[in-house]
Amino acid sequence: MMLKLKLQYFGHFMRRVDSLEKSLMLGGIGGRRRRGRQKMRWLDGITDLMDYLDRETASATFIDSGGQFVSSQVIRISRNPYCGYERQILSSRERLEEDSLLAALQWQEPDVGPVPFLKSTDPSSSYFVILNSAAFFRVGSQLEVLVHVQDFQRKPKKYGGDYLQARIHSPKLQAGAVGRVVDYQNGFYKVFFTLLWPGQVKVSISLVHPSEGIRVLQYLQEKKPDRVYFKSLFRSGRISETTECNVCLPGSLPLCNFTDLYTGEPWFCFKPKKLPCSSRINHFKGGYLKGLLTATENAFFQSGVNIKMPINSSGPDWVTVIPRNIKETNSLELSQGLGTFPSGYYYKDQWRPRRFKMRQFNDPDNITECLQRKVVYLFGDSTIRQWFEYLTTFVPDLVEFNLGSPKNVGPFLAVDQKHNILLKYRCHGPPIRFTTVFSSDLRYVANELNGIVGGKNTVVAIAVWSHFSTFPLEVYIRRLRNIRRAVVQLLDRSPKTVVVIRTANVQELGPEISLFNSDWYNFQLDTILRKMFSGVGVYLVDAWEMTLAHYLPHKLHPDEVIVKNQVDMFLSFVCPLET
C-alpha cells in the first residue's frame, strides 16, 4: 500500500510541467551545500522501492531478445488446438522444451475486462524519468529509467502489459544500443541500459502497442491463424485450376496432402475438381483477410496515435558519460559472458559486438580473400536474400548466374571462378508469402541441410522467422526443431562447418501490418529461435539489436548500412581475426 501511494504521489507531480515539488523530487535545486554525506533525495526513495520490486520480480522473469522481461515459470499452458499440433509425437525432452517456451512467452495480460479507447495507453501523456540522472557515469555504468503510462484522460494506468522498445543513442557519434524493460504490472516500467561509449547519451522510449492492442494480437494469433492465405496453381494441358492452401484447411472438402515425408511438416491444398494433386505447378501468397477487427479494436491500432509512438521525458532525457580508466576497461571486458546484454552497440555507424572483435570488410578484396575456395549456402526468407544481393553487388568478381528464377524469389546462384567461390540462396518451404514459387523449388531447410556434406570450406547461414508471424507458436517451434536437428547432424559429421543464424528484426508498422507482422509477434519468434539454438554450436547475427539500436527508420528489409554490418559480422565468424 505504501509503495502504491508513493508511486501515485510521484506520478502526480511528474505530470506537472514545472513545479518546486517536481524539482525537489528530481534533485534539481541549484546551489552549493556543505561537505559531508550527500542528503537523500525524495527520488532515491522511489529508486529503493523499485529495487525491492526488482528483487521480487527477478525469480519469475527472464530477458527476451528485445529486452522485455517475460515470465520464466515452466508450467503446462492450456493452448487452443491447431491442426493436430497438440497430438504431435514428441520425446519427453521435446515436450518439456515446448512447454517451457510457451510458458516463458506468456505475456503478462492484465486481469481487466473490455477497455474503452479513452482508458487505453496514451503515449503522448505517458512519460519517463531518469532515476539516477544526478549520478556520476562512466562507460560501463548502468542507467535506470522509470516509465509511467497514462490513458487518454491523462489518468495513471493501474496495470501493465504494454509493449515498449527502448534505446540510448548519440546522434553526432552515430552510436546506439538497446535497453531491457521490466513490467511491474501497475502502470510503471523500469528500463535498464548499459552505457557503452563516452559523450552525451540520450534516452528514447517508444510504445509499440498498448496492452489493449496486445490482447487483440493474442486473439488473432490463436483464433485467426489463417488471416494470411496461400494458393497453388494446378495445370494439365489446357486445364488449370487454382485452390487455397495452408498448414491446415477447414471443412470436409477433399484435400491434397503435401506434408513433407522427411520432416513431417504439414501442408495442404484443396483438391482441384478436375485435376490430380500431382499437377500442382506453383505456390503463391493469396492475400490477407480484411475486416478482422471491430471499430473498438481498430482504435488500438492507429498510426500517429498508439503504434510505435515516442514517450517523452519528464525532466532530462540525457546524461553525460566519461571514459573509464584502463583498469576498469579490463575488468569490464573480463565480465562479459554468454549472457551479455546488450550483445553489441553502434559507434560511428559500425556495429561493435561485446563478445568478440568484429572485422570490417570495407574492400571487396577482403571478402574475396575470406570466401576463397568456399561454398556459401543462404537459406530462408527475404531478409537473408539481402545478404546475397549485397555480396553480389559489392564484390565485382562474384557474378550472378541466371537460373531463370522469379525475381525476388530464387533460387539464386553466384560464382567467382577465379577464386573458386560459390554462393547460393534458396527460400525456405511453406508457409512463405512470396509471389510465385515453383513447386519443385518448395524445399525445406532441414532437407537441404541433410544434403550438405560440410567441412572447413562450407558455410551455411539461415534466417527463418517473418513468414511464421501469423501462426500459433507451435508451428514455428516445430520448424526450428527440424532445422536444429539437421544442423546438429551436419556439425556432427563435419564439425568444421560454419553455421550462422540470423535473428529476426524490427520493422515499420501501421494499422494493417501490425495485425500480420507486428514486432510483438516477431519478438516472440526471435526469443524462441535464440533459446532453441542456444548451445548448439552455431553463431548468431543479432539482427534484432542491430535494427533496433540504429538511428534509421525501422524496415522489414533494413537499409544497406545495417545489412553491411550484418554481413561483416557473418564474415567475421567465417574468417575471425587471428589471436
Coordinates of C-alpha atoms in Angstrom, one line a residue:
M1 CA 0.0 0.0 0.0
M2 CA 2.8 2.4 0.9
L3 CA 4.5 1.7 -2.5
K4 CA 1.3 2.3 -4.3
L5 CA 0.6 5.6 -2.6
K6 CA 4.2 6.8 -3.1
L7 CA 4.2 5.9 -6.8
Q8 CA 0.8 7.7 -7.3
Y9 CA 2.2 10.8 -5.5
F10 CA 5.3 10.6 -7.6
G11 CA 3.2 10.3 -10.8
H12 CA 1.0 13.3 -9.8
F13 CA 3.9 15.7 -9.6
M14 CA 5.8 14.4 -12.6
R15 CA 2.7 15.3 -14.7
R16 CA 3.2 19.0 -13.8
V17 CA 5.2 20.9 -16.4
D18 CA 7.2 22.9 -13.9
S19 CA 6.9 23.0 -10.1
L20 CA 9.0 23.3 -7.0
E21 CA 7.9 19.8 -5.8
K22 CA 9.0 18.3 -9.1
S23 CA 12.4 19.9 -8.9
L24 CA 12.8 18.7 -5.3
M25 CA 11.9 15.1 -6.3
L26 CA 14.4 15.1 -9.1
G27 CA 17.1 16.7 -7.0
G28 CA 17.2 19.7 -9.4
I29 CA 17.7 22.5 -6.9
G30 CA 20.8 24.5 -7.7
G31 CA 23.3 26.0 -5.3
R32 CA 26.0 24.5 -3.0
R33 CA 25.8 22.7 0.3
R34 CA 28.3 21.9 3.0
R35 CA 30.7 19.0 2.7
G36 CA 29.6 15.7 4.2
R37 CA 27.3 12.8 3.4
Q38 CA 25.0 13.6 0.4
K39 CA 21.4 14.1 1.5
M40 CA 19.0 11.6 0.3
R41 CA 16.7 12.8 -2.5
W42 CA 13.0 12.0 -2.5
L43 CA 13.6 10.2 -5.8
D44 CA 16.1 7.9 -4.0
G45 CA 13.1 6.5 -2.0
I46 CA 11.3 5.7 -5.3
T47 CA 14.5 4.1 -6.5
D48 CA 14.8 1.9 -3.4
L49 CA 11.2 0.8 -3.7
M50 CA 11.7 -0.1 -7.4
D51 CA 14.8 -2.0 -6.4
Y52 CA 12.7 -4.0 -4.0
L53 CA 10.3 -4.8 -6.8
D54 CA 13.3 -5.8 -9.0
R55 CA 14.3 -8.4 -6.4
E56 CA 10.7 -9.7 -6.1
T57 CA 10.3 -9.9 -9.9
A58 CA 13.7 -11.4 -10.7
S59 CA 12.8 -15.0 -9.8
A60 CA 9.7 -15.0 -12.1
T61 CA 11.1 -13.3 -15.3
F62 CA 13.8 -13.5 -17.9
I63 CA 15.0 -11.1 -20.6
D64 CA 13.8 -11.7 -24.1
S65 CA 15.7 -10.8 -27.3
G66 CA 14.0 -7.4 -27.4
G67 CA 15.0 -6.5 -23.8
Q68 CA 11.5 -7.0 -22.4
F69 CA 11.1 -9.1 -19.3
V70 CA 8.7 -12.0 -19.7
S71 CA 7.7 -14.9 -17.4
S72 CA 10.0 -17.8 -17.0
Q73 CA 7.8 -20.1 -14.9
V74 CA 7.7 -23.6 -16.5
I75 CA 4.1 -24.7 -16.3
R76 CA 1.9 -26.5 -18.8
I77 CA 0.0 -23.9 -20.7
S78 CA -3.5 -24.5 -22.0
R79 CA -3.4 -23.9 -25.7
N80 CA -6.1 -23.8 -28.4
P81 CA -5.8 -26.9 -30.5
Y82 CA -4.5 -26.2 -34.0
C83 CA -4.1 -28.6 -36.9
G84 CA -3.4 -31.5 -34.6
Y85 CA -0.2 -29.9 -33.3
E86 CA -1.3 -30.9 -29.8
R87 CA -1.1 -34.6 -31.0
Q88 CA 2.5 -34.4 -32.2
I89 CA 4.6 -37.4 -31.1
L90 CA 7.3 -35.7 -29.1
S91 CA 10.0 -37.1 -26.8
S92 CA 9.7 -36.1 -23.1
R93 CA 12.6 -33.7 -23.6
E94 CA 10.9 -32.1 -26.7
R95 CA 7.6 -31.8 -24.8
L96 CA 9.3 -30.2 -21.8
E97 CA 11.1 -27.7 -24.1
E98 CA 7.9 -26.8 -25.9
D99 CA 6.0 -26.3 -22.6
S100 CA 8.9 -24.2 -21.3
L101 CA 9.0 -22.0 -24.4
L102 CA 5.2 -21.5 -24.4
A103 CA 5.2 -20.8 -20.7
A104 CA 8.0 -18.3 -20.9
L105 CA 6.3 -16.4 -23.7
Q106 CA 3.0 -16.0 -21.8
W107 CA 2.5 -12.2 -21.9
Q108 CA 1.6 -10.6 -18.5
E109 CA -2.0 -10.0 -19.6
P110 CA -3.9 -7.6 -17.2
D111 CA -6.9 -9.0 -15.4
V112 CA -9.4 -6.5 -16.7
G113 CA -12.5 -6.6 -18.8
P114 CA -13.0 -4.8 -22.1
V115 CA -11.3 -1.4 -22.0
P116 CA -12.6 1.6 -24.0
F117 CA -10.2 3.6 -26.1
L118 CA -10.0 6.6 -23.8
K119 CA -8.8 4.3 -21.0
S120 CA -6.1 2.7 -23.1
T121 CA -2.4 3.7 -23.0
D122 CA -1.7 7.1 -24.4
P123 CA 2.0 7.6 -25.2
S124 CA 1.6 11.4 -25.5
S125 CA 0.6 11.7 -21.9
S126 CA 2.9 9.0 -20.6
Y127 CA 6.4 9.9 -19.5
F128 CA 9.7 8.6 -18.4
V129 CA 12.2 9.8 -15.8
I130 CA 15.9 9.0 -15.5
L131 CA 16.1 7.7 -11.9
N132 CA 19.8 8.4 -11.3
S133 CA 20.2 11.4 -13.6
A134 CA 22.4 13.2 -11.0
A135 CA 24.7 10.3 -10.6
F136 CA 28.3 10.1 -11.9
F137 CA 28.5 8.0 -15.0
R138 CA 31.5 6.2 -16.6
V139 CA 31.4 3.9 -19.6
G140 CA 30.1 0.6 -18.3
S141 CA 27.8 2.2 -15.8
Q142 CA 24.1 1.2 -15.6
L143 CA 21.4 3.7 -16.4
E144 CA 17.9 3.2 -15.0
V145 CA 14.8 4.8 -16.3
L146 CA 11.3 4.8 -14.8
V147 CA 8.4 4.8 -17.3
H148 CA 4.8 5.7 -16.1
V149 CA 2.0 5.1 -18.6
Q150 CA -1.3 7.0 -18.6
D151 CA -4.5 6.8 -20.6
F152 CA -6.1 9.3 -22.9
Q153 CA -7.9 11.0 -20.0
R154 CA -4.4 11.6 -18.5
K155 CA -5.1 9.2 -15.7
P156 CA -2.5 6.8 -14.4
K157 CA -3.0 3.2 -15.6
K158 CA -3.1 0.6 -12.8
Y159 CA -2.0 -2.4 -14.9
G160 CA 0.8 -3.2 -17.4
G161 CA 1.1 -5.4 -20.5
D162 CA 2.2 -2.6 -22.9
Y163 CA 5.0 -3.5 -25.4
L164 CA 7.8 -0.9 -25.2
Q165 CA 11.1 -0.6 -27.1
A166 CA 14.0 1.4 -25.6
R167 CA 17.3 2.6 -26.8
I168 CA 20.1 5.0 -25.9
H169 CA 21.9 6.9 -28.7
S170 CA 24.3 9.8 -29.5
P171 CA 23.3 11.2 -33.0
K172 CA 26.6 13.0 -33.5
L173 CA 28.6 9.9 -32.8
Q174 CA 26.2 7.6 -34.8
A175 CA 26.1 5.5 -31.7
G176 CA 23.2 3.4 -30.2
A177 CA 22.3 0.5 -28.1
V178 CA 19.1 -1.2 -26.8
G179 CA 17.7 -1.4 -23.2
R180 CA 15.8 -4.1 -21.4
V181 CA 12.3 -3.4 -19.9
V182 CA 10.7 -4.7 -16.7
D183 CA 7.0 -4.5 -16.4
Y184 CA 5.8 -4.1 -12.8
Q185 CA 2.1 -4.7 -13.8
N186 CA 1.0 -1.5 -12.2
G187 CA 1.5 1.1 -14.9
F188 CA 5.2 1.5 -14.1
Y189 CA 8.0 0.1 -16.1
K190 CA 11.8 0.2 -15.5
V191 CA 14.3 0.3 -18.3
F192 CA 18.0 -0.7 -17.8
F193 CA 20.7 0.5 -20.1
T194 CA 24.5 -0.2 -20.1
L195 CA 26.4 2.9 -21.1
L196 CA 28.9 1.8 -23.7
W197 CA 30.5 5.0 -25.1
P198 CA 31.5 8.4 -23.7
G199 CA 29.7 11.7 -24.5
Q200 CA 26.2 12.9 -24.3
V201 CA 23.8 9.9 -24.4
K202 CA 20.1 10.4 -25.0
V203 CA 17.3 8.0 -23.9
S204 CA 14.4 7.2 -26.3
I205 CA 11.4 5.1 -25.2
S206 CA 8.6 4.1 -27.6
L207 CA 5.2 2.5 -27.1
V208 CA 5.0 -0.2 -29.9
H209 CA 1.5 -1.4 -28.8
P210 CA -0.7 -0.7 -25.8
S211 CA -1.7 -3.6 -23.6
E212 CA -5.2 -3.4 -25.1
G213 CA -3.8 -3.9 -28.6
I214 CA -1.6 -6.8 -27.4
R215 CA -4.8 -8.6 -26.3
V216 CA -6.2 -8.3 -29.8
L217 CA -2.9 -9.6 -31.3
Q218 CA -3.0 -12.6 -29.0
Y219 CA -6.6 -13.3 -30.0
L220 CA -5.7 -13.2 -33.7
Q221 CA -2.6 -15.4 -33.2
E222 CA -4.7 -18.1 -31.6
K223 CA -8.1 -17.8 -33.3
K224 CA -7.3 -16.4 -36.8
P225 CA -4.0 -18.1 -37.9
D226 CA -5.5 -18.3 -41.5
R227 CA -5.7 -14.5 -41.8
V228 CA -2.9 -14.9 -44.4
Y229 CA -3.9 -17.4 -47.0
F230 CA -2.0 -19.1 -49.8
K231 CA -2.8 -20.6 -53.2
S232 CA -1.4 -23.1 -55.7
L233 CA -2.0 -23.4 -59.4
F234 CA -2.7 -26.9 -60.8
R235 CA -2.3 -27.4 -64.6
S236 CA -2.5 -30.2 -67.1
G237 CA -2.6 -29.5 -70.7
R238 CA -5.2 -26.7 -71.3
I239 CA -6.9 -27.2 -68.0
S240 CA -5.9 -25.2 -65.0
E241 CA -7.4 -24.6 -61.5
T242 CA -6.3 -22.6 -58.5
T243 CA -7.1 -23.7 -55.0
E244 CA -6.4 -22.4 -51.5
C245 CA -3.6 -23.9 -49.4
N246 CA -2.4 -23.7 -45.8
V247 CA -0.9 -25.6 -42.8
C248 CA -4.4 -26.9 -42.3
L249 CA -7.7 -26.2 -44.0
P250 CA -11.3 -26.1 -42.6
G251 CA -14.2 -28.1 -43.6
S252 CA -14.6 -31.5 -45.2
L253 CA -13.8 -30.9 -48.8
P254 CA -11.2 -33.2 -50.5
L255 CA -7.6 -32.2 -49.9
C256 CA -4.2 -32.7 -51.5
N257 CA -1.8 -33.7 -48.8
F258 CA 1.7 -32.2 -49.4
T259 CA 3.0 -33.0 -46.0
D260 CA 6.8 -33.5 -46.2
L261 CA 7.8 -37.1 -45.9
Y262 CA 11.1 -36.5 -44.1
T263 CA 10.3 -33.6 -41.7
G264 CA 6.6 -34.2 -41.3
E265 CA 5.9 -30.5 -41.9
P266 CA 2.2 -30.4 -42.8
W267 CA 0.9 -28.6 -45.9
F268 CA -2.5 -29.0 -47.7
C269 CA -4.4 -27.6 -50.6
F270 CA -8.0 -28.1 -51.5
K271 CA -8.1 -30.7 -54.3
P272 CA -8.9 -29.4 -57.7
K273 CA -12.2 -30.5 -59.1
K274 CA -10.8 -31.8 -62.4
L275 CA -7.1 -32.3 -61.9
P276 CA -4.9 -34.6 -59.8
C277 CA -2.8 -33.4 -56.9
S278 CA 0.3 -34.2 -58.9
S279 CA -0.4 -31.4 -61.3
R280 CA 0.5 -28.6 -58.9
I281 CA 3.0 -26.3 -60.5
N282 CA 3.5 -23.4 -58.1
H283 CA 2.8 -21.7 -54.8
F284 CA 2.0 -18.1 -54.1
K285 CA 0.5 -15.8 -51.5
G286 CA -3.2 -15.5 -51.9
G287 CA -3.7 -12.4 -49.7
Y288 CA -4.7 -11.0 -46.3
L289 CA -8.1 -11.3 -44.8
K290 CA -9.9 -8.0 -44.3
G291 CA -12.3 -6.8 -41.6
L292 CA -10.6 -8.7 -38.8
L293 CA -11.3 -6.1 -36.1
T294 CA -14.3 -4.3 -34.7
A295 CA -14.4 -0.5 -34.6
T296 CA -13.4 -0.6 -30.9
E297 CA -10.5 -2.8 -31.6
N298 CA -9.3 -0.7 -34.6
A299 CA -8.9 2.2 -32.2
F300 CA -6.0 0.4 -30.6
F301 CA -4.1 0.4 -33.9
Q302 CA -3.7 4.0 -35.1
S303 CA -0.7 5.4 -36.8
G304 CA 0.5 8.6 -35.2
V305 CA -1.6 7.8 -32.1
N306 CA -0.6 4.4 -30.4
I307 CA 1.7 2.5 -32.9
K308 CA 5.4 3.0 -32.3
M309 CA 4.9 6.4 -30.8
P310 CA 7.6 8.1 -28.6
I311 CA 7.1 8.5 -24.9
N312 CA 8.5 11.9 -23.8
S313 CA 10.7 12.5 -20.7
S314 CA 9.7 14.5 -17.6
G315 CA 13.0 16.1 -16.9
P316 CA 16.3 15.5 -18.6
D317 CA 16.4 12.8 -21.3
W318 CA 20.1 12.6 -21.5
V319 CA 23.2 12.0 -19.3
T320 CA 26.9 12.7 -19.8
V321 CA 29.3 9.7 -19.8
I322 CA 33.0 10.0 -19.3
P323 CA 35.6 7.4 -20.4
R324 CA 36.6 4.6 -18.0
N325 CA 40.2 4.1 -16.9
I326 CA 42.3 1.1 -18.2
K327 CA 41.8 -1.0 -15.1
E328 CA 38.0 -0.6 -15.4
T329 CA 38.2 -1.4 -19.1
N330 CA 40.0 -4.7 -18.5
S331 CA 37.5 -5.6 -15.7
L332 CA 34.5 -4.9 -17.9
E333 CA 35.9 -7.0 -20.8
L334 CA 36.5 -9.9 -18.5
S335 CA 33.0 -9.8 -17.1
Q336 CA 31.3 -10.2 -20.5
G337 CA 29.9 -13.8 -20.7
L338 CA 27.4 -15.5 -22.9
G339 CA 24.5 -13.7 -21.2
T340 CA 25.9 -10.2 -22.2
F341 CA 23.1 -7.7 -22.7
P342 CA 23.0 -5.8 -24.9
S343 CA 25.0 -8.0 -27.3
G344 CA 26.6 -5.0 -29.0
Y345 CA 26.2 -1.4 -29.9
Y346 CA 26.8 1.1 -32.8
Y347 CA 29.6 3.6 -32.7
K348 CA 30.4 5.7 -35.8
D349 CA 27.8 3.6 -37.7
Q350 CA 29.8 0.4 -37.1
W351 CA 28.4 -2.5 -35.0
R352 CA 30.6 -3.5 -32.1
P353 CA 29.7 -6.9 -30.6
R354 CA 30.7 -7.1 -26.9
R355 CA 31.7 -10.8 -27.1
F356 CA 34.3 -10.7 -29.8
K357 CA 36.2 -8.4 -32.2
M358 CA 34.3 -7.9 -35.4
R359 CA 36.2 -7.3 -38.6
Q360 CA 35.3 -4.5 -41.1
F361 CA 35.1 -5.8 -44.7
N362 CA 35.3 -2.4 -46.4
D363 CA 37.1 -3.6 -49.5
P364 CA 35.7 -6.3 -51.9
D365 CA 39.1 -7.9 -52.0
N366 CA 38.8 -8.6 -48.2
I367 CA 35.6 -10.5 -48.8
T368 CA 37.1 -12.4 -51.8
E369 CA 40.1 -13.4 -49.6
C370 CA 37.7 -14.6 -46.9
L371 CA 35.4 -16.7 -49.1
Q372 CA 38.1 -18.1 -51.4
R373 CA 37.6 -21.8 -52.1
K374 CA 34.3 -21.8 -50.1
V375 CA 30.7 -22.8 -50.8
V376 CA 28.2 -20.5 -49.1
Y377 CA 24.6 -21.5 -48.6
L378 CA 22.0 -18.9 -47.7
F379 CA 18.6 -20.4 -46.6
G380 CA 15.5 -18.6 -45.6
D381 CA 13.4 -15.5 -46.2
S382 CA 14.0 -12.3 -48.0
T383 CA 16.0 -10.8 -45.1
I384 CA 18.8 -13.2 -45.8
R385 CA 18.3 -12.8 -49.5
Q386 CA 19.5 -9.2 -48.8
W387 CA 22.9 -10.7 -47.9
F388 CA 23.1 -12.4 -51.4
E389 CA 22.1 -9.1 -53.1
Y390 CA 24.7 -7.2 -51.0
L391 CA 27.5 -9.6 -51.7
T392 CA 26.9 -9.8 -55.5
T393 CA 26.6 -6.0 -55.7
F394 CA 29.7 -5.2 -53.6
V395 CA 32.0 -7.9 -54.9
P396 CA 32.5 -7.5 -58.6
D397 CA 34.1 -10.9 -59.2
L398 CA 31.1 -12.6 -57.7
V399 CA 28.9 -12.9 -60.8
E400 CA 25.3 -14.0 -60.6
F401 CA 24.4 -16.9 -62.8
N402 CA 20.9 -16.6 -64.4
L403 CA 18.8 -19.6 -63.4
G404 CA 15.6 -18.1 -64.8
S405 CA 14.2 -17.9 -61.3
P406 CA 11.3 -15.5 -60.5
K407 CA 12.6 -12.1 -59.3
N408 CA 12.9 -11.7 -55.5
V409 CA 12.1 -15.4 -55.1
G410 CA 15.0 -17.5 -56.3
P411 CA 16.8 -19.9 -56.2
F412 CA 19.8 -17.7 -57.0
L413 CA 23.4 -18.6 -57.7
A414 CA 26.6 -16.6 -58.0
V415 CA 30.1 -17.7 -58.9
D416 CA 33.6 -16.4 -58.7
Q417 CA 35.5 -18.8 -60.9
K418 CA 38.9 -17.2 -60.4
H419 CA 38.8 -17.6 -56.6
N420 CA 36.6 -20.7 -56.6
I421 CA 33.7 -19.2 -54.7
L422 CA 30.1 -20.5 -54.9
L423 CA 27.3 -18.5 -53.4
K424 CA 23.7 -20.0 -53.3
Y425 CA 20.4 -18.6 -52.0
R426 CA 17.2 -20.7 -51.6
C427 CA 14.0 -19.7 -49.9
H428 CA 12.5 -21.9 -47.1
G429 CA 9.5 -24.1 -47.6
P430 CA 5.9 -23.1 -46.9
P431 CA 4.4 -21.1 -45.3
I432 CA 6.1 -18.4 -47.4
R433 CA 4.4 -15.2 -48.6
F434 CA 6.3 -14.8 -51.9
T435 CA 4.6 -14.0 -55.2
T436 CA 5.3 -17.3 -57.1
V437 CA 7.5 -20.2 -56.1
F438 CA 7.7 -23.2 -58.5
S439 CA 6.6 -26.4 -56.8
S440 CA 9.9 -28.0 -57.5
D441 CA 11.6 -25.2 -55.5
L442 CA 9.5 -25.6 -52.4
R443 CA 12.1 -27.2 -50.2
Y444 CA 12.5 -27.4 -46.5
V445 CA 15.7 -26.1 -45.0
A446 CA 16.2 -29.2 -42.9
N447 CA 16.1 -31.4 -46.0
E448 CA 18.6 -29.1 -47.8
L449 CA 21.0 -29.3 -44.8
N450 CA 20.8 -33.1 -44.8
G451 CA 22.1 -33.0 -48.4
I452 CA 25.2 -31.0 -47.5
V453 CA 28.5 -32.8 -46.8
G454 CA 30.0 -29.9 -44.9
G455 CA 33.6 -29.2 -44.0
K456 CA 36.0 -26.4 -43.4
N457 CA 35.2 -24.8 -46.8
T458 CA 31.4 -25.0 -46.2
V459 CA 29.4 -22.0 -44.8
V460 CA 25.7 -22.1 -44.0
A461 CA 23.5 -19.1 -43.0
I462 CA 19.8 -19.4 -42.0
A463 CA 17.0 -16.9 -41.5
V464 CA 13.6 -18.3 -40.9
W465 CA 11.1 -16.1 -39.0
S466 CA 9.0 -13.5 -40.8
H467 CA 6.5 -15.8 -42.6
F468 CA 5.6 -17.5 -39.3
S469 CA 4.3 -14.5 -37.5
T470 CA 0.6 -15.2 -38.1
F471 CA 0.7 -18.8 -36.9
P472 CA 0.4 -20.2 -33.4
L473 CA 3.9 -20.6 -31.8
E474 CA 3.8 -24.4 -32.1
V475 CA 4.1 -24.1 -35.9
Y476 CA 7.4 -22.2 -35.6
I477 CA 8.7 -24.4 -32.8
R478 CA 8.2 -27.5 -35.0
R479 CA 10.0 -25.9 -37.9
L480 CA 13.0 -24.9 -35.8
R481 CA 13.1 -28.3 -34.2
N482 CA 13.5 -29.9 -37.6
I483 CA 16.2 -27.4 -38.7
R484 CA 18.1 -27.7 -35.4
R485 CA 18.1 -31.5 -35.7
A486 CA 19.6 -31.2 -39.2
V487 CA 22.2 -28.6 -38.0
V488 CA 23.3 -30.9 -35.2
Q489 CA 23.7 -33.8 -37.6
L490 CA 25.7 -31.6 -40.1
L491 CA 28.0 -30.4 -37.3
D492 CA 28.4 -33.9 -36.0
R493 CA 29.5 -35.3 -39.4
S494 CA 31.5 -32.1 -40.3
P495 CA 32.5 -30.2 -37.2
K496 CA 34.4 -27.5 -39.1
T497 CA 31.3 -26.4 -41.0
V498 CA 30.4 -22.8 -40.1
V499 CA 26.7 -22.3 -39.4
V500 CA 25.3 -18.8 -38.7
I501 CA 21.7 -18.0 -37.7
R502 CA 20.3 -14.5 -38.5
T503 CA 17.7 -13.4 -36.0
A504 CA 14.5 -11.5 -36.6
N505 CA 14.4 -7.7 -36.8
V506 CA 12.1 -4.9 -36.0
Q507 CA 10.2 -3.2 -38.9
E508 CA 7.9 -0.3 -39.8
L509 CA 4.3 -0.8 -38.5
G510 CA 0.9 0.6 -39.5
P511 CA -2.6 -0.4 -38.6
E512 CA -2.8 -3.3 -41.1
I513 CA 0.8 -4.7 -41.0
S514 CA 0.5 -4.8 -37.2
L515 CA -2.1 -7.5 -37.4
F516 CA 0.1 -9.7 -39.5
N517 CA 3.8 -8.9 -38.9
S518 CA 3.9 -6.9 -35.6
D519 CA 7.2 -6.5 -33.8
W520 CA 5.4 -8.2 -30.9
Y521 CA 4.8 -11.3 -32.9
N522 CA 8.4 -11.3 -34.2
F523 CA 10.0 -10.8 -30.8
Q524 CA 8.2 -14.0 -29.7
L525 CA 9.7 -15.8 -32.7
D526 CA 13.1 -14.3 -32.0
T527 CA 13.1 -15.4 -28.4
I528 CA 12.2 -18.9 -29.4
L529 CA 14.9 -19.0 -32.0
R530 CA 17.6 -17.9 -29.6
K531 CA 16.6 -20.3 -26.9
M532 CA 16.3 -23.3 -29.2
F533 CA 19.7 -22.7 -30.8
S534 CA 21.5 -21.9 -27.5
G535 CA 24.4 -24.3 -27.0
V536 CA 24.1 -25.9 -30.5
G537 CA 27.4 -24.6 -31.8
V538 CA 26.1 -22.0 -34.2
Y539 CA 26.9 -18.3 -34.5
L540 CA 24.3 -15.6 -34.1
V541 CA 24.0 -12.4 -36.1
D542 CA 21.8 -10.3 -33.8
A543 CA 19.7 -8.5 -36.4
W544 CA 17.1 -7.6 -33.7
E545 CA 19.5 -5.4 -31.8
M546 CA 21.2 -4.2 -35.0
T547 CA 18.0 -2.7 -36.3
L548 CA 16.5 -1.5 -33.0
A549 CA 19.7 0.3 -31.9
H550 CA 20.2 2.1 -35.2
Y551 CA 19.0 5.6 -35.9
L552 CA 17.5 4.8 -39.3
P553 CA 13.7 4.1 -39.5
H554 CA 12.7 0.5 -38.9
K555 CA 12.2 -1.6 -42.0
L556 CA 11.5 -5.2 -42.7
H557 CA 14.4 -5.0 -45.2
P558 CA 16.9 -2.8 -43.4
D559 CA 19.0 -0.2 -45.2
E560 CA 22.4 -1.0 -46.7
V561 CA 24.4 0.3 -43.8
I562 CA 22.7 -2.1 -41.5
V563 CA 23.0 -5.0 -44.0
K564 CA 26.7 -4.3 -44.3
N565 CA 27.2 -4.6 -40.6
Q566 CA 25.2 -7.9 -40.6
V567 CA 27.4 -9.2 -43.4
D568 CA 30.6 -8.0 -41.8
M569 CA 29.6 -9.9 -38.6
F570 CA 28.7 -13.0 -40.6
L571 CA 32.1 -12.9 -42.4
S572 CA 33.9 -12.3 -39.1
F573 CA 32.6 -15.7 -38.0
V574 CA 33.8 -17.3 -41.2
C575 CA 37.2 -15.6 -41.1
P576 CA 37.8 -14.5 -37.5
L577 CA 40.8 -12.2 -36.5
E578 CA 43.8 -14.3 -35.6
T579 CA 44.6 -14.0 -31.9

